[in-house]
Amino acid sequence: TVFPVLLMFIGGTGASVGRRFKQLVKQRGLERYVRILVFDTDHSEKGPRGRYPGFSDREFVHLPMDRVTDILKAPERHQLIAERFDLFDAENRNMLSRIAGRGLRQAGQNRQLGAMAYYANLHVVQKAIRDAAVDLNRRWGQLAQELQQDIEVAVQDRFYIATCGSLAGGTGSSILMDLSVEAHSVVAVNRVPEINAFLTLPNVYESVLQGKKDELQRVYGNAYATIQEIDALMTSDWAQ
C-alpha cells in the first residue's frame, strides 16, 4: 500500500524538528516519497544548524513581518484581515503597531502577529502547498506504475499530511489550524487527506524561560488558545 506524504513544519520548533527529519529522510533514501514544507516568520530558520541541514527555496516558506506592518498602517486596504483581527479598534491596532514597531523580524510570542503574517502572505502559502501536492501526486503515480510491473501494489487515494510545531509560540500556534485547513482543501481536490499534528506543550520551554514570568504566561496562554481552536474545529461541521 502506497500513498504520498507531506510534512509541514511550523515556526522555530517545527524548523528544528524539520532539519532532523530531513537528514533522516536522506539517510534512509526516502527523499522521493516525502515532501517537506517549513513555514516561519523568521527567515534565519531556513539555514542549517550544526550538523543538521537547512532548507531549499522550495522547502522553506517565509512569511515576512514587513507585510504585517503595511496592514497595520492601512487596515482599510485589507478589509477581511482587518475585520478578523479587529484592526478597526484603534486601541488594539495601536498595541500591535507598537509591538511590530520594535523591529521584529518574527512573530515572537504574539499569536495575532503570527496569524496576520500568514494571511498577508496567503498567496505564497497556497502556491507552496499546491506545488507540493502536484509534485507528490506525480511522483506517486510514477512509482505505482513502476511497482505494479513487478509486485502487486495497492495505491490508495489517501494523502497523509503531518504538521509539527509548538502550541506555545507566536507563529506555530497561530497558523496551525488555518494551515491545516488550507492543506486539506488543496489535497481534497484529488485525494482523501488525512491530517495529524505533533505539537510540543508549553512546559517544554519552562527551563529556558526561568525568571521570565511574562513570557512564561504568554506561552501557556498561547497553548490554551490553540487547544480551544483545535477543539472548536474538530467539533464543527467541517470536521464531520
PDB file of C-alpha atoms in Angstrom:
ATOM      1  CA  THR A   1       0.000   0.000   0.000  1.00  0.00           C
ATOM      2  CA  VAL A   2       1.455   3.367  -1.019  1.00  0.00           C
ATOM      3  CA  PHE A   3       0.332   6.952  -0.593  1.00  0.00           C
ATOM      4  CA  PRO A   4       2.021  10.384  -0.665  1.00  0.00           C
ATOM      5  CA  VAL A   5       3.278  12.102   2.499  1.00  0.00           C
ATOM      6  CA  LEU A   6       3.524  15.859   3.067  1.00  0.00           C
ATOM      7  CA  LEU A   7       5.280  17.034   6.231  1.00  0.00           C
ATOM      8  CA  MET A   8       4.628  20.619   7.306  1.00  0.00           C
ATOM      9  CA  PHE A   9       6.885  22.108   9.987  1.00  0.00           C
ATOM     10  CA  ILE A  10       5.736  25.376  11.571  1.00  0.00           C
ATOM     11  CA  GLY A  11       7.707  28.028  13.443  1.00  0.00           C
ATOM     12  CA  GLY A  12      11.088  27.718  15.135  1.00  0.00           C
ATOM     13  CA  THR A  13      10.265  24.485  16.915  1.00  0.00           C
ATOM     14  CA  GLY A  14       8.935  22.971  13.716  1.00  0.00           C
ATOM     15  CA  ALA A  15      12.032  24.031  11.772  1.00  0.00           C
ATOM     16  CA  SER A  16      14.270  22.432  14.386  1.00  0.00           C
ATOM     17  CA  VAL A  17      12.440  19.122  14.063  1.00  0.00           C
ATOM     18  CA  GLY A  18      12.307  19.511  10.293  1.00  0.00           C
ATOM     19  CA  ARG A  19      16.092  19.700   9.966  1.00  0.00           C
ATOM     20  CA  ARG A  20      16.483  16.447  11.849  1.00  0.00           C
ATOM     21  CA  PHE A  21      13.754  14.784   9.857  1.00  0.00           C
ATOM     22  CA  LYS A  22      15.222  15.969   6.556  1.00  0.00           C
ATOM     23  CA  GLN A  23      18.544  14.398   7.483  1.00  0.00           C
ATOM     24  CA  LEU A  24      16.805  11.155   8.469  1.00  0.00           C
ATOM     25  CA  VAL A  25      14.831  11.049   5.218  1.00  0.00           C
ATOM     26  CA  LYS A  26      18.050  11.432   3.233  1.00  0.00           C
ATOM     27  CA  GLN A  27      19.878   8.788   5.244  1.00  0.00           C
ATOM     28  CA  ARG A  28      17.112   6.279   4.610  1.00  0.00           C
ATOM     29  CA  GLY A  29      16.753   7.106   0.942  1.00  0.00           C
ATOM     30  CA  LEU A  30      13.161   8.288   1.233  1.00  0.00           C
ATOM     31  CA  GLU A  31      13.508  11.671  -0.465  1.00  0.00           C
ATOM     32  CA  ARG A  32      11.457  10.519  -3.440  1.00  0.00           C
ATOM     33  CA  TYR A  33       8.474   9.615  -1.309  1.00  0.00           C
ATOM     34  CA  VAL A  34       8.164  12.576   1.074  1.00  0.00           C
ATOM     35  CA  ARG A  35       7.871  16.340   0.624  1.00  0.00           C
ATOM     36  CA  ILE A  36       8.841  18.799   3.352  1.00  0.00           C
ATOM     37  CA  LEU A  37       7.500  22.340   3.797  1.00  0.00           C
ATOM     38  CA  VAL A  38       8.625  24.712   6.542  1.00  0.00           C
ATOM     39  CA  PHE A  39       6.588  27.835   7.373  1.00  0.00           C
ATOM     40  CA  ASP A  40       8.052  30.595   9.538  1.00  0.00           C
ATOM     41  CA  THR A  41       8.156  34.350  10.031  1.00  0.00           C
ATOM     42  CA  ASP A  42      11.864  34.138  10.895  1.00  0.00           C
ATOM     43  CA  HIS A  43      13.928  33.829   7.710  1.00  0.00           C
ATOM     44  CA  SER A  44      17.035  32.753   9.652  1.00  0.00           C
ATOM     45  CA  GLU A  45      15.336  29.401  10.309  1.00  0.00           C
ATOM     46  CA  LYS A  46      15.964  28.489   6.677  1.00  0.00           C
ATOM     47  CA  GLY A  47      19.647  27.842   7.341  1.00  0.00           C
ATOM     48  CA  PRO A  48      21.426  24.797   8.785  1.00  0.00           C
ATOM     49  CA  ARG A  49      22.087  24.264  12.491  1.00  0.00           C
ATOM     50  CA  GLY A  50      25.250  22.403  13.390  1.00  0.00           C
ATOM     51  CA  ARG A  51      25.270  19.044  11.650  1.00  0.00           C
ATOM     52  CA  TYR A  52      21.660  19.377  10.554  1.00  0.00           C
ATOM     53  CA  PRO A  53      20.859  20.685   7.047  1.00  0.00           C
ATOM     54  CA  GLY A  54      18.974  23.817   6.126  1.00  0.00           C
ATOM     55  CA  PHE A  55      16.074  24.055   3.694  1.00  0.00           C
ATOM     56  CA  SER A  56      15.885  24.753  -0.021  1.00  0.00           C
ATOM     57  CA  ASP A  57      13.820  27.549  -1.567  1.00  0.00           C
ATOM     58  CA  ARG A  58      11.000  25.172  -2.386  1.00  0.00           C
ATOM     59  CA  GLU A  59      11.010  23.741   1.148  1.00  0.00           C
ATOM     60  CA  PHE A  60      11.113  26.976   3.153  1.00  0.00           C
ATOM     61  CA  VAL A  61       8.091  29.281   3.022  1.00  0.00           C
ATOM     62  CA  HIS A  62       8.920  32.650   4.536  1.00  0.00           C
ATOM     63  CA  LEU A  63       6.094  34.764   5.994  1.00  0.00           C
ATOM     64  CA  PRO A  64       7.776  38.197   6.299  1.00  0.00           C
ATOM     65  CA  MET A  65       6.631  40.547   9.032  1.00  0.00           C
ATOM     66  CA  ASP A  66       7.012  43.700   6.918  1.00  0.00           C
ATOM     67  CA  ARG A  67       3.728  42.893   5.200  1.00  0.00           C
ATOM     68  CA  VAL A  68       2.071  42.931   8.647  1.00  0.00           C
ATOM     69  CA  THR A  69       3.425  46.436   9.235  1.00  0.00           C
ATOM     70  CA  ASP A  70       1.877  47.556   5.937  1.00  0.00           C
ATOM     71  CA  ILE A  71      -1.514  46.181   7.006  1.00  0.00           C
ATOM     72  CA  LEU A  72      -1.355  47.924  10.378  1.00  0.00           C
ATOM     73  CA  LYS A  73      -0.598  51.234   8.664  1.00  0.00           C
ATOM     74  CA  ALA A  74      -3.570  50.972   6.308  1.00  0.00           C
ATOM     75  CA  PRO A  75      -6.099  48.392   7.565  1.00  0.00           C
ATOM     76  CA  GLU A  76      -8.829  49.835   5.311  1.00  0.00           C
ATOM     77  CA  ARG A  77      -6.947  48.383   2.323  1.00  0.00           C
ATOM     78  CA  HIS A  78      -7.138  44.913   3.804  1.00  0.00           C
ATOM     79  CA  GLN A  79     -10.776  44.656   4.819  1.00  0.00           C
ATOM     80  CA  LEU A  80     -11.024  40.927   5.562  1.00  0.00           C
ATOM     81  CA  ILE A  81      -7.796  40.773   7.576  1.00  0.00           C
ATOM     82  CA  ALA A  82      -8.698  43.954   9.456  1.00  0.00           C
ATOM     83  CA  GLU A  83     -12.110  42.587  10.426  1.00  0.00           C
ATOM     84  CA  ARG A  84     -10.741  39.229  11.540  1.00  0.00           C
ATOM     85  CA  PHE A  85      -8.069  40.773  13.774  1.00  0.00           C
ATOM     86  CA  ASP A  86     -10.163  43.711  14.973  1.00  0.00           C
ATOM     87  CA  LEU A  87      -7.822  46.275  13.454  1.00  0.00           C
ATOM     88  CA  PHE A  88     -10.526  48.915  13.209  1.00  0.00           C
ATOM     89  CA  ASP A  89     -10.347  49.064  17.000  1.00  0.00           C
ATOM     90  CA  ALA A  90      -7.764  51.822  17.481  1.00  0.00           C
ATOM     91  CA  GLU A  91      -6.562  50.525  20.837  1.00  0.00           C
ATOM     92  CA  ASN A  92      -5.917  47.010  19.524  1.00  0.00           C
ATOM     93  CA  ARG A  93      -4.268  48.278  16.335  1.00  0.00           C
ATOM     94  CA  ASN A  94      -2.017  50.677  18.253  1.00  0.00           C
ATOM     95  CA  MET A  95      -0.956  47.899  20.613  1.00  0.00           C
ATOM     96  CA  LEU A  96       0.012  45.639  17.709  1.00  0.00           C
ATOM     97  CA  SER A  97       1.735  48.519  15.935  1.00  0.00           C
ATOM     98  CA  ARG A  98       3.861  49.210  19.000  1.00  0.00           C
ATOM     99  CA  ILE A  99       4.963  45.570  19.135  1.00  0.00           C
ATOM    100  CA  ALA A 100       5.641  45.380  15.395  1.00  0.00           C
ATOM    101  CA  GLY A 101       7.406  48.749  15.556  1.00  0.00           C
ATOM    102  CA  ARG A 102      10.154  47.292  17.712  1.00  0.00           C
ATOM    103  CA  GLY A 103      11.740  45.968  14.559  1.00  0.00           C
ATOM    104  CA  LEU A 104      10.518  42.400  14.957  1.00  0.00           C
ATOM    105  CA  ARG A 105      11.692  40.058  12.213  1.00  0.00           C
ATOM    106  CA  GLN A 106       9.491  37.275  13.553  1.00  0.00           C
ATOM    107  CA  ALA A 107       6.178  36.878  15.373  1.00  0.00           C
ATOM    108  CA  GLY A 108       7.848  36.119  18.708  1.00  0.00           C
ATOM    109  CA  GLN A 109       5.148  35.003  21.115  1.00  0.00           C
ATOM    110  CA  ASN A 110       2.348  37.128  19.642  1.00  0.00           C
ATOM    111  CA  ARG A 111      -0.333  34.984  18.033  1.00  0.00           C
ATOM    112  CA  GLN A 112      -2.095  37.883  16.330  1.00  0.00           C
ATOM    113  CA  LEU A 113       1.057  38.974  14.540  1.00  0.00           C
ATOM    114  CA  GLY A 114       1.847  35.403  13.524  1.00  0.00           C
ATOM    115  CA  ALA A 115      -1.628  34.863  12.088  1.00  0.00           C
ATOM    116  CA  MET A 116      -1.556  38.218  10.310  1.00  0.00           C
ATOM    117  CA  ALA A 117       1.766  37.281   8.699  1.00  0.00           C
ATOM    118  CA  TYR A 118       0.112  34.087   7.465  1.00  0.00           C
ATOM    119  CA  TYR A 119      -2.810  35.878   5.837  1.00  0.00           C
ATOM    120  CA  ALA A 120      -0.651  38.695   4.494  1.00  0.00           C
ATOM    121  CA  ASN A 121       1.324  36.013   2.631  1.00  0.00           C
ATOM    122  CA  LEU A 122      -1.524  33.603   1.939  1.00  0.00           C
ATOM    123  CA  HIS A 123      -0.853  33.505  -1.804  1.00  0.00           C
ATOM    124  CA  VAL A 124       2.685  32.260  -1.095  1.00  0.00           C
ATOM    125  CA  VAL A 125       1.369  29.588   1.292  1.00  0.00           C
ATOM    126  CA  GLN A 126      -1.253  28.385  -1.177  1.00  0.00           C
ATOM    127  CA  LYS A 127       1.251  28.102  -4.017  1.00  0.00           C
ATOM    128  CA  ALA A 128       3.727  26.151  -1.870  1.00  0.00           C
ATOM    129  CA  ILE A 129       1.095  23.617  -0.790  1.00  0.00           C
ATOM    130  CA  ARG A 130      -0.377  23.315  -4.263  1.00  0.00           C
ATOM    131  CA  ASP A 131       3.046  22.759  -5.862  1.00  0.00           C
ATOM    132  CA  ALA A 132       3.953  20.155  -3.224  1.00  0.00           C
ATOM    133  CA  ALA A 133       0.678  18.285  -3.732  1.00  0.00           C
ATOM    134  CA  VAL A 134       1.075  18.259  -7.522  1.00  0.00           C
ATOM    135  CA  ASP A 135       4.671  17.066  -7.211  1.00  0.00           C
ATOM    136  CA  LEU A 136       3.764  14.278  -4.790  1.00  0.00           C
ATOM    137  CA  ASN A 137       0.818  13.087  -6.889  1.00  0.00           C
ATOM    138  CA  ARG A 138       3.095  12.940  -9.940  1.00  0.00           C
ATOM    139  CA  ARG A 139       5.810  11.054  -8.065  1.00  0.00           C
ATOM    140  CA  TRP A 140       3.408   8.502  -6.650  1.00  0.00           C
ATOM    141  CA  GLY A 141       1.730   7.960  -9.980  1.00  0.00           C
ATOM    142  CA  GLN A 142       5.095   7.081 -11.499  1.00  0.00           C
ATOM    143  CA  LEU A 143       6.058   4.924  -8.521  1.00  0.00           C
ATOM    144  CA  ALA A 144       2.820   2.950  -8.685  1.00  0.00           C
ATOM    145  CA  GLN A 145       3.388   2.168 -12.350  1.00  0.00           C
ATOM    146  CA  GLU A 146       6.946   1.002 -11.654  1.00  0.00           C
ATOM    147  CA  LEU A 147       5.970  -1.200  -8.704  1.00  0.00           C
ATOM    148  CA  GLN A 148       2.974  -2.767 -10.397  1.00  0.00           C
ATOM    149  CA  GLN A 149       5.247  -4.159 -13.082  1.00  0.00           C
ATOM    150  CA  ASP A 150       6.953  -6.391 -10.506  1.00  0.00           C
ATOM    151  CA  ILE A 151       4.666  -6.799  -7.491  1.00  0.00           C
ATOM    152  CA  GLU A 152       1.041  -6.323  -6.581  1.00  0.00           C
ATOM    153  CA  VAL A 153       0.636  -2.866  -5.065  1.00  0.00           C
ATOM    154  CA  ALA A 154      -2.458  -1.142  -3.719  1.00  0.00           C
ATOM    155  CA  VAL A 155      -2.280   2.558  -4.486  1.00  0.00           C
ATOM    156  CA  GLN A 156      -4.654   4.378  -2.142  1.00  0.00           C
ATOM    157  CA  ASP A 157      -6.391   7.705  -2.651  1.00  0.00           C
ATOM    158  CA  ARG A 158      -5.130   8.559   0.825  1.00  0.00           C
ATOM    159  CA  PHE A 159      -2.772  11.550   1.174  1.00  0.00           C
ATOM    160  CA  TYR A 160      -1.054  11.779   4.540  1.00  0.00           C
ATOM    161  CA  ILE A 161      -0.296  15.226   5.983  1.00  0.00           C
ATOM    162  CA  ALA A 162       1.582  15.738   9.241  1.00  0.00           C
ATOM    163  CA  THR A 163       2.057  19.107  10.907  1.00  0.00           C
ATOM    164  CA  CYS A 164       4.708  19.708  13.544  1.00  0.00           C
ATOM    165  CA  GLY A 165       5.263  22.743  15.743  1.00  0.00           C
ATOM    166  CA  SER A 166       4.669  24.296  19.133  1.00  0.00           C
ATOM    167  CA  LEU A 167       1.422  25.117  20.886  1.00  0.00           C
ATOM    168  CA  ALA A 168       3.186  27.953  22.677  1.00  0.00           C
ATOM    169  CA  GLY A 169       4.912  30.196  20.120  1.00  0.00           C
ATOM    170  CA  GLY A 170       3.699  33.098  18.030  1.00  0.00           C
ATOM    171  CA  THR A 171       3.972  31.508  14.584  1.00  0.00           C
ATOM    172  CA  GLY A 172       3.341  27.807  15.152  1.00  0.00           C
ATOM    173  CA  SER A 173       0.368  28.154  17.451  1.00  0.00           C
ATOM    174  CA  SER A 174      -1.253  30.961  15.458  1.00  0.00           C
ATOM    175  CA  ILE A 175      -1.322  29.352  12.000  1.00  0.00           C
ATOM    176  CA  LEU A 176      -1.649  25.653  12.832  1.00  0.00           C
ATOM    177  CA  MET A 177      -5.371  25.380  12.187  1.00  0.00           C
ATOM    178  CA  ASP A 178      -5.528  27.718   9.191  1.00  0.00           C
ATOM    179  CA  LEU A 179      -2.596  25.944   7.536  1.00  0.00           C
ATOM    180  CA  SER A 180      -4.117  22.518   8.140  1.00  0.00           C
ATOM    181  CA  VAL A 181      -7.463  23.556   6.663  1.00  0.00           C
ATOM    182  CA  GLU A 182      -5.710  25.087   3.645  1.00  0.00           C
ATOM    183  CA  ALA A 183      -3.693  21.925   3.035  1.00  0.00           C
ATOM    184  CA  HIS A 184      -6.830  19.808   3.415  1.00  0.00           C
ATOM    185  CA  SER A 185      -8.725  21.884   0.837  1.00  0.00           C
ATOM    186  CA  VAL A 186      -5.880  21.663  -1.697  1.00  0.00           C
ATOM    187  CA  VAL A 187      -5.355  17.915  -1.342  1.00  0.00           C
ATOM    188  CA  ALA A 188      -9.068  17.036  -1.209  1.00  0.00           C
ATOM    189  CA  VAL A 189      -9.465  18.020  -4.867  1.00  0.00           C
ATOM    190  CA  ASN A 190      -7.806  14.771  -5.991  1.00  0.00           C
ATOM    191  CA  ARG A 191      -7.272  12.598  -2.908  1.00  0.00           C
ATOM    192  CA  VAL A 192      -8.530  11.793   0.579  1.00  0.00           C
ATOM    193  CA  PRO A 193      -6.427  13.814   3.055  1.00  0.00           C
ATOM    194  CA  GLU A 194      -5.536  12.510   6.495  1.00  0.00           C
ATOM    195  CA  ILE A 195      -4.042  15.097   8.849  1.00  0.00           C
ATOM    196  CA  ASN A 196      -2.221  14.552  12.133  1.00  0.00           C
ATOM    197  CA  ALA A 197      -0.410  17.071  14.334  1.00  0.00           C
ATOM    198  CA  PHE A 198       2.669  16.602  16.529  1.00  0.00           C
ATOM    199  CA  LEU A 199       2.932  19.519  18.941  1.00  0.00           C
ATOM    200  CA  THR A 200       5.081  20.498  21.903  1.00  0.00           C
ATOM    201  CA  LEU A 201       3.394  21.659  25.093  1.00  0.00           C
ATOM    202  CA  PRO A 202       4.466  24.844  26.927  1.00  0.00           C
ATOM    203  CA  ASN A 203       6.203  23.008  29.778  1.00  0.00           C
ATOM    204  CA  VAL A 204       8.943  22.121  27.279  1.00  0.00           C
ATOM    205  CA  TYR A 205      10.074  25.757  27.448  1.00  0.00           C
ATOM    206  CA  GLU A 206       9.922  26.289  31.204  1.00  0.00           C
ATOM    207  CA  SER A 207      13.651  25.732  31.727  1.00  0.00           C
ATOM    208  CA  VAL A 208      14.651  28.397  29.185  1.00  0.00           C
ATOM    209  CA  LEU A 209      12.072  30.867  30.486  1.00  0.00           C
ATOM    210  CA  GLN A 210      13.029  30.706  34.159  1.00  0.00           C
ATOM    211  CA  GLY A 211      12.799  34.168  35.676  1.00  0.00           C
ATOM    212  CA  LYS A 212      10.761  35.454  32.713  1.00  0.00           C
ATOM    213  CA  LYS A 213       7.298  35.448  34.204  1.00  0.00           C
ATOM    214  CA  ASP A 214       5.585  37.458  31.452  1.00  0.00           C
ATOM    215  CA  GLU A 215       6.954  35.254  28.674  1.00  0.00           C
ATOM    216  CA  LEU A 216       6.032  32.091  30.558  1.00  0.00           C
ATOM    217  CA  GLN A 217       2.466  33.322  30.992  1.00  0.00           C
ATOM    218  CA  ARG A 218       2.268  34.098  27.275  1.00  0.00           C
ATOM    219  CA  VAL A 219       3.364  30.631  26.171  1.00  0.00           C
ATOM    220  CA  TYR A 220       0.758  28.998  28.409  1.00  0.00           C
ATOM    221  CA  GLY A 221      -1.864  31.451  27.165  1.00  0.00           C
ATOM    222  CA  ASN A 222      -0.932  30.686  23.564  1.00  0.00           C
ATOM    223  CA  ALA A 223      -1.216  26.957  24.186  1.00  0.00           C
ATOM    224  CA  TYR A 224      -4.621  27.324  25.817  1.00  0.00           C
ATOM    225  CA  ALA A 225      -5.918  29.415  22.908  1.00  0.00           C
ATOM    226  CA  THR A 226      -4.585  26.927  20.351  1.00  0.00           C
ATOM    227  CA  ILE A 227      -6.185  23.970  22.136  1.00  0.00           C
ATOM    228  CA  GLN A 228      -9.502  25.836  22.120  1.00  0.00           C
ATOM    229  CA  GLU A 229      -9.166  26.380  18.369  1.00  0.00           C
ATOM    230  CA  ILE A 230      -8.393  22.709  17.776  1.00  0.00           C
ATOM    231  CA  ASP A 231     -11.417  21.693  19.818  1.00  0.00           C
ATOM    232  CA  ALA A 232     -13.674  24.162  18.000  1.00  0.00           C
ATOM    233  CA  LEU A 233     -12.562  22.898  14.608  1.00  0.00           C
ATOM    234  CA  MET A 234     -12.764  19.204  15.449  1.00  0.00           C
ATOM    235  CA  THR A 235     -16.280  19.555  16.834  1.00  0.00           C
ATOM    236  CA  SER A 236     -17.511  21.684  13.938  1.00  0.00           C
ATOM    237  CA  ASP A 237     -19.482  20.635  10.871  1.00  0.00           C
ATOM    238  CA  TRP A 238     -16.267  20.939   8.823  1.00  0.00           C
ATOM    239  CA  ALA A 239     -14.622  18.062  10.712  1.00  0.00           C
ATOM    240  CA  GLN A 240     -17.604  15.808  10.212  1.00  0.00           C
TER     241      GLN A 240
END
